Every structure is written in structure tokens, then in C-alpha cells.
Amino acid sequence: MKTIAKLTPERPSGPWPSGRLVRAVVRNTRPARASAGFTIIELMLAIGIFSMVVAAIYSTYSAILRSAKAGNDVAADMQRSRIAARTIEDALVSAIMFPSNPALYAFLADGTGDYALLSFVARLPRSFPGSGYFGDQVVRRVTFAVDNSGSDGAKLVLQQTPLLQTNLATGTEHTIVLARDIMSFIVEFAEPKGNGYEWSTEWSRTNQLPTVARFALAFGRSDKSGKPTELALRTVGLPSVAVPRDSQTMPARVIPGQVPGVGPEQPEQPGGEGQATPQPVAAPGVGRGGGRRSPRRMRRGGTAIGGGCRAGVVDTDTASSATARRATQSRQRCDTDGFAIILVLIVITVLGILAAGFAYAMKVEIRLSANAGNDSELEWLGRSGVELARYVLGQSMGAPYTSLHQLWAGGPGGPNETNSVLMDIDLQNNQLGDGRFSVKIVDLERRFNINSGIPNAEKLLILNRALTLMGVEAGEAETIQDSILDWIDVDDNPLLSGTEGGFYLGLERPYSAKNGPIDDLAELLLVRGVTPEIYWGPRAYGHQLQLLRPGARETPADTLQTYPFGLVDVFTPLSNGRININTAPIHVLQLLPGVDENVAANIIRARAGPDGAEGTEDDTPFLNVGGLNPASVPGIIPEMLGRYAAVCSVQSGTFEVTVDTWIGNSRRTFVAIVRRNNARQIPVLQFSWQ
């Protein structure tokens, strides 16, 4: 109305004057009406575009969900079949056999018909399905069978039974369904025939392990098609053989009444460097006084007329009508651009979420597939490491002793090794294909064989000596040592402070006493009075208390009873029955009669050589047990030499081989126990992984 006031200082009383005034009013009010009309159209158009975008996104997302569900179902079926086949293979590779306890270790198989039955004992890794329920009891009987009794089709079932609960399990307590829709489960074994082998569906030698086995798993719905939709075939070579009886219970010659002596890289997050906001271009304008303003002064005044998108107030007193229209159109373009940017951001965000979901799903599936492929390669890397260890041990047979400076132990090599083929062999970081492995060998004769055939009176003294050195209270030590002997002996008559089968059968989760040689040292955790602290020593934290206690909580580290070492560090169930004085640590040497901490330290000092460090070139290992004399080892009692000859030696024949394997980010540790009979005969007694 300011313009009207200028044209008509005094409002006339007659009719509305000239068309000049009308044209002025129309000229000044037209932009406002045009702006309002464009906003309504723009809003309607925006709503329509937004609705179409939402509909498109929804339909796309629905299609993606349907496709993803179908893909996930197929991937899940493949993963189940892969896990089922891998579980059977892992169990067969870990199979063990102890003929000294034949009733517990029978290898049972019936491959007749479409659904085979397979049952045997294995030393299972902690990653094996259901292992968390059994704690440190890694030796278990596993049974694979097909359950076709339900209406939901045939299922491949894994049943695990604690070794000493073979006749007590209910049959359903430890059952896992590995796969569904099983059409066929066939198992065959390589039977010797003439100069070769032939495949048989039955295994008649239940007290032996087969050399090679193969199985087939067929998956499919019989109500949809008579043919299987998927078939898994595996051929497995069992690395272990039955453990000889003399590896457990080789008697030692002891004079009666005398005491004898182990990320993916995260995507780079957006930093703080964003795109710089473009500054509006200042257009020349008309100032209040009619003069031209500089661009700086125009921005200070808060008015920017031109191609920029900064909102401003147009002074209609001084601006022309054309300039006003340009300013209004500029604001309209800015509003339209802003809405378009918001819409684009919404679309990009939704699509980004979808893409991220796809990427995560694909990453999981790719990782599962890669791990499945790496499992077999890691296994064969582990087997390769064991074969390398067997070769090294065989080539080290020339020396009359076994000591820590030899190549198998990581030393520089003994006199018979420095010019042999072993000098070109490295046990560490061996590259093989896409992976690598490192080997560590430890002899088991550095510990005392808890199954030794020495008289119980002598073995009680050794057990008591070990528990006393650990710091176990006297009353508790008597219960433990008597209960261990009751666990091993074949009768049901308890010693004075001992425990026989009736006590264990009366527990909340009962199990029977072994009444036979200990096969795996972890059986000691089942013996009355033995706690993880006593068994594991300083490594007890994190181990479960006892067999079949799924609800047991781990004891906080600061409340554990600490011991300098554990039973696992001084005893072994497998060895030649004698302690190797060239490799035994100080706490094992103290089990010998008349050997205290100072005398044990003198024995180690004598075999370490002038530099006092074991495993070096100047080591002076004992050539025979007669080296334990006062002349070479201060503190040795001469009257004990006869006793030392009965329970000690300078040779080792049983070795624990640890193989660490790597393929990319995948890692696995394998453990095998081998027995060195001669340079060419070094069988694998156990093979498993952690």
C-alpha cells in the first residue's frame, strides 16, 4: 500500500480513479498470488512423488525379503548338512582305543540297510557340539544313528555318553539332532583282503580301529521326491591305533619295601570433512539512497538478491517489480531443491540399510563357507605336522639317550644329529600351500606314569610326596591318594581313606568307578577330593568343577586355592613307565626317594652343562642312570642308586606333539601322542585338537 499512498496522497471521494493505480496494485500483488499457487502445486506433486517412492521401496523390500527367506532356507539346509558331515568326520578322526579297558572302548558299526549305526569312543575337541556340557571330560562315547520314529521325518541324531556312564545314560539326556530329512545314512570300512582292501558295511573287530572309513548322507523329503536333493560323501583316514597295554601299565622293577622314586577391516567411517556449503552469490542491488552497494555490505544487510538460496526481505520501496519476481522465484527454487535433497537422502538411507543387510548376510555366509573349507585344510596341516614330528623322532634314534638339546626338543642338536638330514629341518613356521604350521614335541617320560605297576605301598608314597610338595593338607591328601588307588585297582575294597564305586553311584549324577588303568589323566577330576585347583594347579581358573555340572559357575580367580603346580604337571597315563632324568623338571625329580629341592636342582645343573642353561650345545646329559652319584650330583645318597635304576632311565619313547596351524585368520591347534618303537615304527596313539 505504500505505492498506492505515493500515487494518491489524498483518497478521492468519487469512484476509483485511473487505470494507473489498478495496474500498480495488480503489479505488486501478482507475485504473492503466483507464489501461493506454486506452493500448493508443489506440495501436491511432492506428496505424489513421495508416495510413489515409498511404494517402490516397499515393493522392492518385500521382494527382497521373500528372496532372502528362500535363500536363507537353502543356505541353512546346506549348513546343516555341512555341519552333520563335518561332525561325523571330526569324531572319526579323534577316535581312540584302549584294549586294557575293552568293555568301554568297543568300536561298534552296523551299516546294513538305509540307516547305519555308528558308535565309538573319541577324544573330542572343545568345539565339538555339546562339549560345554561335559567340562574337562573330553573322552566320550559318541553314537550316530537315524531316528525315523516321529512324524516329522528321519533325523540324524548324535548321542554323547560319559565314558563311565555307558550303562547308566537314559538315552535322551545328551542327544543332539544334527540334521533332518535324512533319506539314507551309509557307513563302510576298508577291510584287508589279500594284498589290498575291500569295502564292507560291517566292522567285526570291535577291539580295533579301522584304518579308513567312508560314509554317505543323503538329504531330501520323501513326500516331495523319491530322489535326494543333496548328498554328502566323506572318506576319513583314522590316524590313531589302539594303545598298547605296555604304554599304560609297564611294570617297574622295584625291590620290595623300598621307595622308588607336563576384523575384518571396518569400513572407514566418514570423517569431519564435509562438503563446504556454497556461499550465495551476491548480486548487485539498489540501496536505500539509490546508490550501488558493495557485495560485502549487501551480505551484512541480510539481503541477497540473485542466484543464491539465502532468504531475504525485499524492500518494495526501492526494488523494482522485476527484481521482486526474481527473488520470489529464487526462494521457490530453493524450496524445491531442499525438498528434493531430503527425498534423495531418504531414498539413499533406505537403500543403504538394505545394502548393509545384504552385505552382512553375505559376509556371514561367506565366512561359514570359508571356515568349512578351512577345516579340512587345517586338519591336513595338523596331520602334516605330526608326520614331520614322527620323521624327526625317528631320525633321532641314534643317540643312547634322550635329552633337551636334541633337535626334537628345539635344541641345537646332539652329536649324532649335527651332520644328519635333520639339520635342514625347521619345526617352526613351515609353509605348506596357503597355510603354515609349527611343531612342538614334549616327551611324556618327564612325568611319572600313574598306571605304573609298582606295588601300591610304593605308589602311595609317590602320590603323597606329590601332594605334599603342592601344599595340599595332610587329611585331604590321604583321601585323594587312597581314592586314586581305589580308582585304578580292579577290586571294590576301599583303602583306609579311599573310595570305591558305591560313593560315585550315590552322587546326584552317578557314574561308576574305573577299576582299571587311567586312560586320560582328566579322569582324576572324577576322583573324590580332586579339585580343579589340585589337578590344574595355577591354570585352574576357567575349568569346570566336575563331570556333568552344566549349571556350575566358574570360581573367581581371587578366591581359588593356589598351588605351584598340579597333578597334570607330574603324572601321565602313557609312558614307558620310567622317569627320564635328562628331561624331568624339578618337581618331578623330587618324587624320587632322598631327592629334595636342592638335590633336584643339582641334577638339572649337572645335565645343563657349564653354562647352566638347558637345551644348549654344551649340555652334558646323563648317559645312564648310574650318573646319579655323589661325584656328579652333590647330595645324592649312594644307597638309593639301586632304587633309581628301578624307576628311572635316560630314554624317552612316548611323545606329545602339538601342532599350531594357520590359514589366513583361521587357527587350530592339534595334539597327538606318538610312541617311538624304532626309527621306522612310530605309531600315533591319539590325535585330537583343541
XYZ file of C-alpha atoms in Angstrom:
690
model
C 0.000 0.000 0.000
C 2.995 2.284 0.150
C 2.886 2.563 -3.610
C -0.754 3.471 -3.508
C -0.024 6.161 -0.983
C 2.572 7.700 -3.238
C 0.276 7.774 -6.246
C -2.749 9.153 -4.382
C -1.769 11.360 -1.498
C -5.442 12.048 -0.801
C -8.084 9.417 -1.288
C -10.766 10.767 -3.658
C -14.373 10.614 -2.636
C -15.610 9.638 -6.087
C -15.208 6.423 -7.976
C -11.886 4.540 -8.194
C -9.617 6.711 -10.356
C -7.419 5.870 -13.233
C -6.189 2.508 -14.501
C -2.684 3.562 -13.497
C -3.485 2.834 -9.900
C -5.090 -0.516 -10.753
C -2.102 -1.575 -12.774
C 0.187 -0.661 -9.893
C -1.832 -2.645 -7.398
C -2.036 -5.677 -9.687
C 1.664 -5.456 -10.465
C 2.546 -5.503 -6.766
C 0.092 -8.221 -5.688
C 0.649 -10.715 -8.588
C 3.835 -12.276 -7.230
C 2.149 -13.129 -3.959
C -0.726 -14.965 -5.684
C 1.673 -16.773 -8.025
C 3.866 -17.861 -5.118
C 0.912 -19.270 -3.195
C -0.362 -21.166 -6.209
C 3.043 -22.716 -6.944
C 3.400 -23.853 -3.331
C 0.134 -25.800 -3.439
C 1.028 -27.479 -6.720
C 4.489 -28.218 -5.456
C 3.118 -29.775 -2.258
C 0.715 -31.994 -4.190
C 3.493 -33.049 -6.546
C 5.823 -33.774 -3.638
C 3.211 -35.907 -1.918
C 2.677 -37.871 -5.100
C 6.383 -38.391 -5.678
C 6.930 -39.366 -2.065
C 4.050 -41.872 -2.206
C 5.466 -43.447 -5.346
C 8.936 -43.661 -3.812
C 7.577 -45.277 -0.630
C 5.527 -47.731 -2.685
C 8.559 -48.598 -4.796
C 10.741 -49.073 -1.736
C 8.097 -51.219 -0.038
C 7.585 -53.455 -3.054
C 11.339 -53.792 -3.533
C 11.873 -54.551 0.121
C 9.060 -57.142 0.118
C 10.610 -58.853 -2.884
C 13.986 -58.764 -1.190
C 12.574 -60.300 1.987
C 10.938 -63.138 0.065
C 14.115 -63.803 -1.882
C 16.234 -63.559 1.251
C 13.982 -66.035 3.088
C 14.233 -68.535 0.263
C 17.996 -68.041 0.102
C 18.380 -68.346 3.862
C 16.369 -71.573 3.903
C 18.598 -73.060 1.228
C 21.745 -71.814 2.998
C 20.509 -73.206 6.321
C 19.876 -76.612 4.772
C 23.335 -76.628 3.229
C 24.891 -75.512 6.501
C 23.101 -78.247 8.443
C 24.254 -80.910 6.019
C 27.767 -79.499 6.131
C 27.805 -79.496 9.948
C 26.380 -83.010 10.139
C 29.015 -84.435 7.800
C 31.799 -82.487 9.498
C 30.721 -83.687 12.952
C 30.931 -87.342 11.909
C 34.300 -86.729 10.279
C 35.690 -84.920 13.328
C 34.600 -87.737 15.621
C 36.182 -90.435 13.427
C 39.469 -88.545 13.204
C 39.557 -88.298 17.030
C 38.681 -91.955 17.702
C 40.789 -93.732 20.345
C 41.070 -97.310 21.607
C 42.459 -98.721 24.869
C 42.476 -102.537 24.863
C 43.253 -102.504 28.582
C 39.596 -101.451 29.117
C 37.865 -103.352 26.268
C 34.354 -103.089 27.688
C 34.468 -99.289 27.433
C 36.113 -98.815 24.027
C 34.350 -101.198 21.651
C 34.049 -99.850 18.087
C 30.512 -100.744 17.001
C 29.127 -100.342 13.497
C 26.178 -101.700 11.566
C 25.978 -100.414 8.012
C 23.235 -102.665 6.727
C 20.074 -101.014 5.423
C 19.496 -97.377 4.571
C 20.256 -96.135 8.089
C 23.597 -97.118 9.591
C 24.553 -97.159 13.270
C 27.993 -95.971 14.350
C 29.251 -95.927 17.956
C 32.794 -95.477 19.285
C 34.911 -93.533 21.800
C 36.740 -90.362 20.780
C 38.840 -87.669 22.374
C 36.728 -84.732 21.289
C 37.708 -81.075 20.879
C 36.012 -78.321 22.823
C 34.387 -77.071 19.620
C 32.542 -80.377 19.190
C 28.742 -79.998 19.526
C 27.641 -80.364 23.143
C 31.147 -80.275 24.641
C 30.263 -77.493 27.064
C 28.062 -79.901 28.992
C 30.903 -82.276 29.849
C 33.569 -79.890 31.107
C 37.103 -81.296 31.043
C 35.921 -84.847 30.270
C 36.880 -84.820 26.603
C 36.894 -88.624 26.197
C 33.316 -89.681 25.435
C 31.385 -92.318 23.550
C 29.559 -90.904 20.553
C 26.742 -92.652 18.721
C 25.391 -91.591 15.323
C 22.020 -93.036 14.360
C 18.907 -92.081 12.387
C 15.652 -91.654 14.275
C 12.718 -92.401 11.977
C 10.087 -92.855 14.657
C 8.497 -89.396 14.527
C 6.066 -87.870 12.082
C 8.470 -85.092 11.115
C 10.756 -87.323 9.056
C 14.044 -89.078 9.652
C 16.610 -87.243 11.790
C 20.330 -87.823 12.203
C 20.904 -87.933 15.956
C 24.160 -87.578 17.892
C 24.180 -89.072 21.371
C 27.156 -88.468 23.668
C 27.720 -90.530 26.773
C 30.292 -90.012 29.512
C 32.701 -92.904 29.276
C 31.863 -94.211 32.749
C 28.116 -93.774 32.288
C 27.806 -96.149 29.363
C 25.260 -98.336 31.126
C 23.578 -95.540 33.067
C 22.559 -92.996 30.427
C 18.832 -92.623 29.788
C 19.308 -92.398 26.028
C 17.850 -88.922 25.599
C 19.787 -86.812 28.088
C 22.670 -85.964 25.764
C 21.008 -86.094 22.348
C 21.509 -83.544 19.561
C 19.653 -83.548 16.243
C 22.345 -82.867 13.643
C 20.159 -82.863 10.514
C 16.623 -83.554 9.351
C 15.083 -85.086 6.253
C 17.610 -87.911 6.086
C 16.924 -90.326 3.248
C 19.999 -92.511 3.697
C 22.993 -92.921 6.030
C 25.568 -95.471 4.868
C 28.936 -96.294 6.505
C 31.644 -98.556 5.072
C 35.091 -99.642 6.247
C 38.222 -100.771 4.427
C 38.804 -104.427 5.301
C 42.169 -106.073 4.477
C 41.864 -108.741 1.838
C 44.850 -110.387 0.273
C 47.257 -107.696 -0.858
C 44.602 -104.981 -0.848
C 41.378 -103.843 0.755
C 37.680 -104.104 0.097
C 34.812 -102.036 1.445
C 32.499 -103.614 3.992
C 29.399 -102.258 5.741
C 30.195 -104.147 8.957
C 33.158 -103.883 11.324
C 33.688 -107.149 13.165
C 36.950 -106.347 15.013
C 35.387 -104.279 17.773
C 38.638 -104.078 19.751
C 40.499 -102.397 16.860
C 40.152 -99.122 14.997
C 39.583 -99.203 11.227
C 42.251 -97.614 9.089
C 39.865 -95.962 6.633
C 36.118 -95.344 6.794
C 33.709 -93.628 4.465
C 30.113 -92.546 4.846
C 27.309 -91.065 2.773
C 24.473 -88.809 3.935
C 21.505 -88.274 1.602
C 19.083 -85.436 2.345
C 15.607 -84.945 0.907
C 11.872 -85.052 1.577
C 10.404 -88.417 0.660
C 6.945 -86.866 0.287
C 8.183 -84.495 -2.426
C 10.573 -86.574 -4.443
C 11.992 -90.030 -4.379
C 15.489 -88.723 -5.095
C 17.785 -86.955 -2.605
C 18.216 -83.227 -3.009
C 21.704 -83.279 -1.533
C 24.384 -85.899 -0.964
C 27.404 -85.633 1.346
C 30.257 -88.100 0.813
C 33.337 -88.305 3.025
C 36.330 -90.636 3.214
C 38.182 -90.476 6.531
C 41.584 -91.892 7.388
C 41.805 -92.589 11.122
C 45.277 -91.527 12.312
C 45.206 -93.368 15.654
C 45.806 -97.011 16.508
C 44.937 -98.976 19.614
C 47.157 -98.002 22.557
C 49.429 -100.917 23.551
C 48.911 -102.195 27.051
C 52.559 -101.697 27.962
C 52.212 -97.955 27.269
C 49.937 -97.787 30.304
C 50.900 -100.470 32.764
C 54.523 -101.382 32.103
C 55.744 -102.691 35.482
C 58.837 -101.246 37.066
C 61.371 -103.433 38.839
C 61.218 -102.434 42.492
C 62.874 -104.061 45.463
C 60.057 -104.902 47.938
C 59.759 -102.454 50.777
C 61.891 -99.802 49.145
C 60.726 -96.426 47.884
C 61.068 -95.535 44.181
C 61.112 -92.509 43.078
C 53.921 -81.864 31.555
C 38.390 -57.841 11.763
C 37.534 -57.681 9.033
C 38.619 -54.239 8.392
C 35.917 -51.890 9.462
C 34.738 -49.563 6.738
C 36.306 -46.219 7.066
C 33.912 -44.002 8.932
C 33.119 -40.623 7.447
C 35.364 -38.025 8.939
C 34.620 -34.418 9.787
C 35.472 -33.190 6.348
C 32.108 -32.499 4.739
C 31.446 -30.642 1.574
C 31.722 -26.937 2.065
C 28.406 -25.134 1.907
C 28.453 -22.906 -1.187
C 28.220 -19.277 -0.330
C 25.409 -17.395 -2.056
C 26.432 -15.225 -4.926
C 25.736 -11.604 -4.046
C 24.017 -9.758 -6.863
C 24.183 -6.028 -7.221
C 21.189 -4.336 -5.716
C 19.772 -0.885 -5.203
C 20.425 0.789 -1.898
C 18.166 2.998 0.044
C 19.820 6.074 -1.308
C 19.693 4.836 -4.865
C 23.459 4.115 -4.914
C 25.024 0.677 -5.536
C 26.087 -1.334 -2.512
C 29.150 -3.445 -2.385
C 28.630 -7.200 -2.062
C 30.082 -7.128 1.476
C 27.566 -4.501 2.571
C 24.743 -6.382 0.890
C 25.533 -9.528 2.933
C 25.769 -7.508 6.122
C 22.363 -6.036 5.437
C 20.883 -9.528 5.312
C 19.527 -9.137 1.758
C 20.896 -11.192 -1.101
C 19.101 -10.989 -4.385
C 20.268 -13.241 -7.190
C 21.063 -16.874 -7.777
C 21.617 -17.723 -4.089
C 19.231 -19.596 -1.794
C 19.513 -17.374 1.248
C 16.139 -15.972 2.282
C 15.913 -12.198 2.447
C 13.424 -9.381 2.813
C 12.823 -7.427 -0.368
C 12.395 -3.726 0.067
C 9.467 -2.962 -2.222
C 10.037 0.740 -1.785
C 13.268 0.632 -3.777
C 13.244 -2.677 -5.655
C 11.643 -2.908 -8.996
C 8.861 -5.355 -9.660
C 11.162 -7.477 -11.884
C 13.709 -7.773 -9.105
C 10.966 -8.817 -6.689
C 9.788 -11.552 -9.037
C 13.339 -12.872 -9.385
C 13.715 -13.001 -5.616
C 10.452 -14.892 -5.206
C 11.391 -17.401 -7.919
C 14.767 -17.884 -6.229
C 13.038 -18.770 -2.985
C 10.785 -21.205 -4.811
C 13.783 -22.913 -6.420
C 15.477 -23.188 -3.046
C 12.371 -24.773 -1.524
C 12.130 -27.245 -4.387
C 15.836 -28.120 -4.215
C 15.659 -28.608 -0.455
C 12.727 -30.989 -0.740
C 14.453 -32.932 -3.490
C 17.604 -33.244 -1.380
C 15.581 -34.538 1.571
C 13.817 -37.058 -0.642
C 17.098 -38.245 -2.129
C 18.608 -38.607 1.333
C 15.650 -40.728 2.458
C 15.972 -42.991 -0.555
C 19.744 -43.289 -0.123
C 19.329 -44.092 3.587
C 16.772 -46.836 2.949
C 18.805 -48.353 0.153
C 21.935 -48.110 2.299
C 20.220 -50.051 5.082
C 19.138 -52.719 2.613
C 22.632 -52.931 1.157
C 24.145 -53.195 4.632
C 21.755 -56.025 5.496
C 22.690 -57.883 2.329
C 26.384 -57.308 2.928
C 26.159 -58.643 6.482
C 24.205 -61.736 5.396
C 26.668 -62.421 2.600
C 29.598 -61.863 4.942
C 28.254 -64.430 7.416
C 27.574 -66.985 4.694
C 30.965 -66.421 3.080
C 32.694 -66.775 6.443
C 30.817 -70.015 7.182
C 31.729 -71.405 3.777
C 35.351 -70.315 4.198
C 35.553 -71.889 7.647
C 34.064 -75.122 6.326
C 36.691 -75.171 3.604
C 39.477 -74.254 6.018
C 38.552 -77.024 8.468
C 39.751 -79.761 6.153
C 42.890 -77.864 5.181
C 43.739 -77.153 8.818
C 43.256 -80.820 9.664
C 45.708 -81.895 6.991
C 48.161 -79.229 8.072
C 47.932 -80.723 11.559
C 48.495 -84.208 10.198
C 51.463 -82.939 8.214
C 52.952 -81.505 11.402
C 52.535 -84.861 13.150
C 54.223 -86.647 10.247
C 57.124 -84.203 10.421
C 57.453 -84.874 14.152
C 57.442 -88.634 13.556
C 60.218 -88.266 10.986
C 62.341 -86.131 13.307
C 61.845 -88.540 16.202
C 62.758 -91.476 14.010
C 65.964 -89.819 12.815
C 66.941 -89.030 16.428
C 67.094 -92.686 17.465
C 70.866 -92.935 17.080
C 71.761 -91.430 20.453
C 71.906 -93.648 23.566
C 69.903 -91.067 25.490
C 67.022 -88.614 25.055
C 67.774 -85.064 26.155
C 66.614 -81.468 25.769
C 69.448 -80.336 23.495
C 68.352 -82.654 20.694
C 66.537 -81.303 17.659
C 63.147 -82.801 18.531
C 63.133 -80.659 21.700
C 64.135 -77.491 19.830
C 67.798 -77.686 20.770
C 70.855 -77.206 18.528
C 71.273 -80.971 18.018
C 73.228 -83.776 19.596
C 76.488 -85.288 18.274
C 74.637 -87.744 16.039
C 72.399 -85.008 14.577
C 74.745 -82.197 13.570
C 75.705 -83.892 10.291
C 72.357 -85.566 9.613
C 69.425 -84.614 7.387
C 67.729 -83.106 10.443
C 69.934 -80.000 10.296
C 67.958 -78.779 7.284
C 64.596 -79.226 9.027
C 62.887 -76.478 10.977
C 59.960 -77.260 13.259
C 58.727 -73.651 13.279
C 56.749 -71.699 10.651
C 56.664 -74.290 7.910
C 54.776 -73.027 4.862
C 52.562 -75.563 3.116
C 50.214 -74.352 0.415
C 48.135 -71.459 1.695
C 48.814 -72.326 5.339
C 51.651 -72.776 7.754
C 52.306 -74.834 10.867
C 54.672 -75.041 13.819
C 55.525 -78.185 15.776
C 56.396 -78.626 19.447
C 57.436 -82.016 20.865
C 57.438 -82.920 24.565
C 58.332 -86.339 25.934
C 55.942 -87.919 28.448
C 58.694 -89.771 30.328
C 59.471 -86.464 32.034
C 56.486 -87.312 34.272
C 55.609 -90.290 36.442
C 53.270 -92.910 34.956
C 50.308 -93.089 37.308
C 49.470 -96.558 35.956
C 52.890 -97.908 36.850
C 52.819 -101.494 38.036
C 54.866 -100.860 41.180
C 53.324 -102.025 44.485
C 50.550 -99.888 45.934
C 52.606 -99.082 49.017
C 55.315 -97.538 46.846
C 52.822 -95.692 44.652
C 51.086 -94.265 47.744
C 54.377 -92.744 48.862
C 54.848 -91.107 45.444
C 51.294 -89.715 45.423
C 51.727 -88.429 48.962
C 55.047 -86.831 48.041
C 53.473 -85.027 45.075
C 50.509 -83.720 47.105
C 52.812 -82.619 49.929
C 55.053 -80.684 47.506
C 51.939 -78.970 46.132
C 50.882 -77.904 49.609
C 47.705 -79.995 49.961
C 46.629 -80.501 53.568
C 47.539 -83.865 55.077
C 43.987 -85.101 55.713
C 42.849 -84.122 52.246
C 45.943 -85.686 50.703
C 45.236 -89.054 52.372
C 41.704 -89.134 50.927
C 42.960 -88.252 47.445
C 45.849 -90.725 47.302
C 43.771 -93.643 48.612
C 40.874 -92.788 46.297
C 43.201 -92.666 43.260
C 44.476 -96.161 44.022
C 40.906 -97.407 44.538
C 40.026 -95.890 41.167
C 42.804 -97.841 39.436
C 42.663 -101.204 41.197
C 40.277 -103.903 39.980
C 38.605 -104.719 43.299
C 35.795 -102.997 45.200
C 37.535 -102.985 48.574
C 38.305 -99.398 49.621
C 41.543 -98.452 51.329
C 41.506 -96.818 54.761
C 40.730 -93.322 53.426
C 39.743 -94.426 49.938
C 36.574 -94.537 47.877
C 35.072 -97.257 45.710
C 32.163 -97.308 43.270
C 29.358 -97.076 45.818
C 30.228 -93.464 46.625
C 30.162 -92.343 42.992
C 26.931 -94.193 42.234
C 25.278 -92.307 45.078
C 26.005 -88.872 43.631
C 23.304 -86.679 42.115
C 24.696 -87.537 38.686
C 26.102 -91.026 39.274
C 28.946 -92.720 37.478
C 30.918 -95.872 38.123
C 34.490 -96.128 39.345
C 37.011 -97.049 36.673
C 38.565 -100.081 38.409
C 41.191 -100.157 35.696
C 44.112 -98.189 34.298
C 43.602 -94.467 33.745
C 43.377 -93.716 30.017
C 43.061 -89.933 30.125
C 44.521 -88.058 33.075
C 41.377 -85.910 33.307
C 39.727 -88.932 34.924
C 41.391 -87.725 38.117
C 38.812 -84.922 38.190
C 36.202 -87.630 38.872
C 38.119 -88.981 41.846
C 36.905 -87.982 45.282
C 38.785 -84.985 46.672
C 40.444 -83.887 43.420
C 39.502 -80.313 42.567
C 40.448 -78.259 39.506
C 42.949 -76.385 41.669
C 44.693 -79.629 42.616
C 44.516 -81.039 39.107
C 45.404 -77.930 37.068
C 47.497 -76.013 39.595
C 47.895 -72.343 38.597
C 45.860 -72.964 35.382
C 42.681 -73.917 37.257
C 40.774 -70.708 36.548
C 38.090 -71.243 33.924
C 37.852 -75.015 34.272
C 34.619 -76.659 35.361
C 34.464 -78.416 38.667
C 33.410 -81.899 37.709
C 31.672 -84.077 35.138
C 28.107 -83.188 34.152
C 27.608 -79.991 36.100
C 26.133 -77.666 33.472
C 24.995 -75.055 35.984
C 28.274 -74.773 37.868
C 29.743 -71.295 37.850
C 33.397 -70.636 37.438
C 35.154 -69.727 40.649
C 36.602 -66.185 40.644
C 40.358 -66.178 40.261
C 40.950 -64.300 43.508
C 39.167 -66.994 45.570
C 40.951 -70.042 44.136
C 43.320 -72.076 46.299
C 46.635 -71.673 44.521
C 49.239 -74.411 44.137
C 52.663 -74.099 42.482
C 51.840 -76.968 40.097
C 49.080 -79.514 39.540
C 48.720 -83.259 39.176
C 48.695 -82.770 35.405
C 52.272 -81.480 35.630
C 53.742 -84.511 37.411
C 51.712 -87.518 36.212
C 50.876 -89.110 32.869
C 48.791 -92.173 31.937
C 51.044 -93.051 28.965
C 54.808 -93.635 29.012
C 57.362 -96.406 29.169
C 56.933 -96.464 32.965
C 60.170 -94.743 33.987
C 61.183 -91.154 34.614
C 63.765 -89.749 32.193
C 66.294 -87.941 34.386
C 67.502 -85.946 31.348
C 64.137 -84.243 30.774
C 62.202 -84.367 34.063
C 61.512 -80.939 35.680
C 62.463 -80.144 39.240
C 59.119 -81.036 40.867
C 59.085 -84.493 39.192
C 62.669 -85.238 40.250
C 61.617 -84.560 43.836
C 59.314 -87.595 43.667
C 62.451 -89.779 43.809
C 63.429 -91.037 47.270
C 66.029 -88.926 49.035
C 65.778 -86.083 46.486
C 64.758 -82.703 47.854
C 64.662 -79.361 46.065
C 68.426 -78.782 46.374
C 69.352 -82.244 45.077
C 66.862 -81.892 42.200
C 68.441 -78.552 41.296
C 71.887 -80.234 41.337
C 70.612 -82.908 38.916
C 69.401 -80.226 36.497
C 72.637 -78.287 36.903
C 74.685 -81.399 36.146
C 72.838 -82.147 32.876
C 72.737 -78.483 31.771
C 76.495 -78.205 31.312
C 78.883 -75.349 32.081
C 76.547 -72.534 31.041
C 73.775 -73.741 33.365
C 71.154 -73.419 30.618
C 69.329 -76.480 29.286
C 68.833 -77.057 25.582
C 72.194 -75.593 24.524
C 75.258 -77.013 22.809
C 77.263 -77.596 25.984
C 74.618 -79.786 27.677
C 76.016 -82.885 29.357
C 73.096 -85.326 29.586
C 73.351 -88.473 31.672
C 74.406 -91.475 29.599
C 72.837 -93.878 32.090
C 71.131 -93.841 35.474
C 74.476 -94.539 37.103
C 75.308 -90.881 36.538
C 73.178 -90.116 39.612
C 76.092 -90.479 42.015
C 77.615 -88.173 44.629
C 80.563 -87.391 42.394
C 78.463 -85.718 39.694
C 75.370 -84.757 41.705
C 76.077 -83.411 45.202
C 73.567 -84.618 47.772
C 72.728 -87.945 46.141
C 72.577 -90.791 48.680
C 74.613 -93.761 47.369
C 72.271 -96.279 48.985
C 69.457 -95.039 46.704
C 71.187 -95.860 43.413
C 69.531 -99.276 43.186
C 66.114 -97.762 43.625
C 66.788 -95.117 40.975
C 67.748 -97.828 38.482
C 64.320 -99.441 39.019
C 62.209 -96.368 38.226
C 64.473 -94.089 36.165
C 66.029 -94.145 32.704
C 67.749 -91.814 30.231
C 65.483 -92.680 27.283
C 62.024 -91.483 26.253
C 59.689 -93.413 23.993
C 56.354 -91.578 24.228
C 55.929 -88.042 22.962
C 53.183 -85.428 22.878
C 53.197 -83.495 19.603
C 51.478 -80.092 19.471
C 50.915 -78.582 16.029
C 49.722 -74.982 15.626
C 48.203 -74.357 12.181
C 47.149 -71.167 10.405
C 45.267 -70.360 7.202
C 44.604 -66.651 6.965
C 42.706 -65.681 10.125
C 41.767 -69.295 10.908
C 43.831 -71.099 13.516
C 43.658 -74.533 15.121
C 45.887 -76.477 17.499
C 46.274 -80.239 17.111
C 47.651 -82.613 19.732
C 48.890 -86.132 19.060
C 50.600 -88.755 21.203
C 53.095 -90.953 19.387
C 55.183 -93.893 20.543
C 58.693 -94.418 19.228
C 59.358 -98.126 18.916
C 62.194 -97.773 16.418
C 63.280 -95.421 13.650
C 60.626 -96.682 11.235
C 57.793 -97.610 13.578
C 56.280 -94.581 15.336
C 52.509 -95.110 15.559
C 50.036 -92.373 16.506
C 48.212 -93.387 19.689
C 45.932 -90.357 19.919
C 45.012 -87.478 17.652
C 42.743 -84.586 18.526
C 42.632 -80.803 18.576
C 41.743 -78.026 20.949
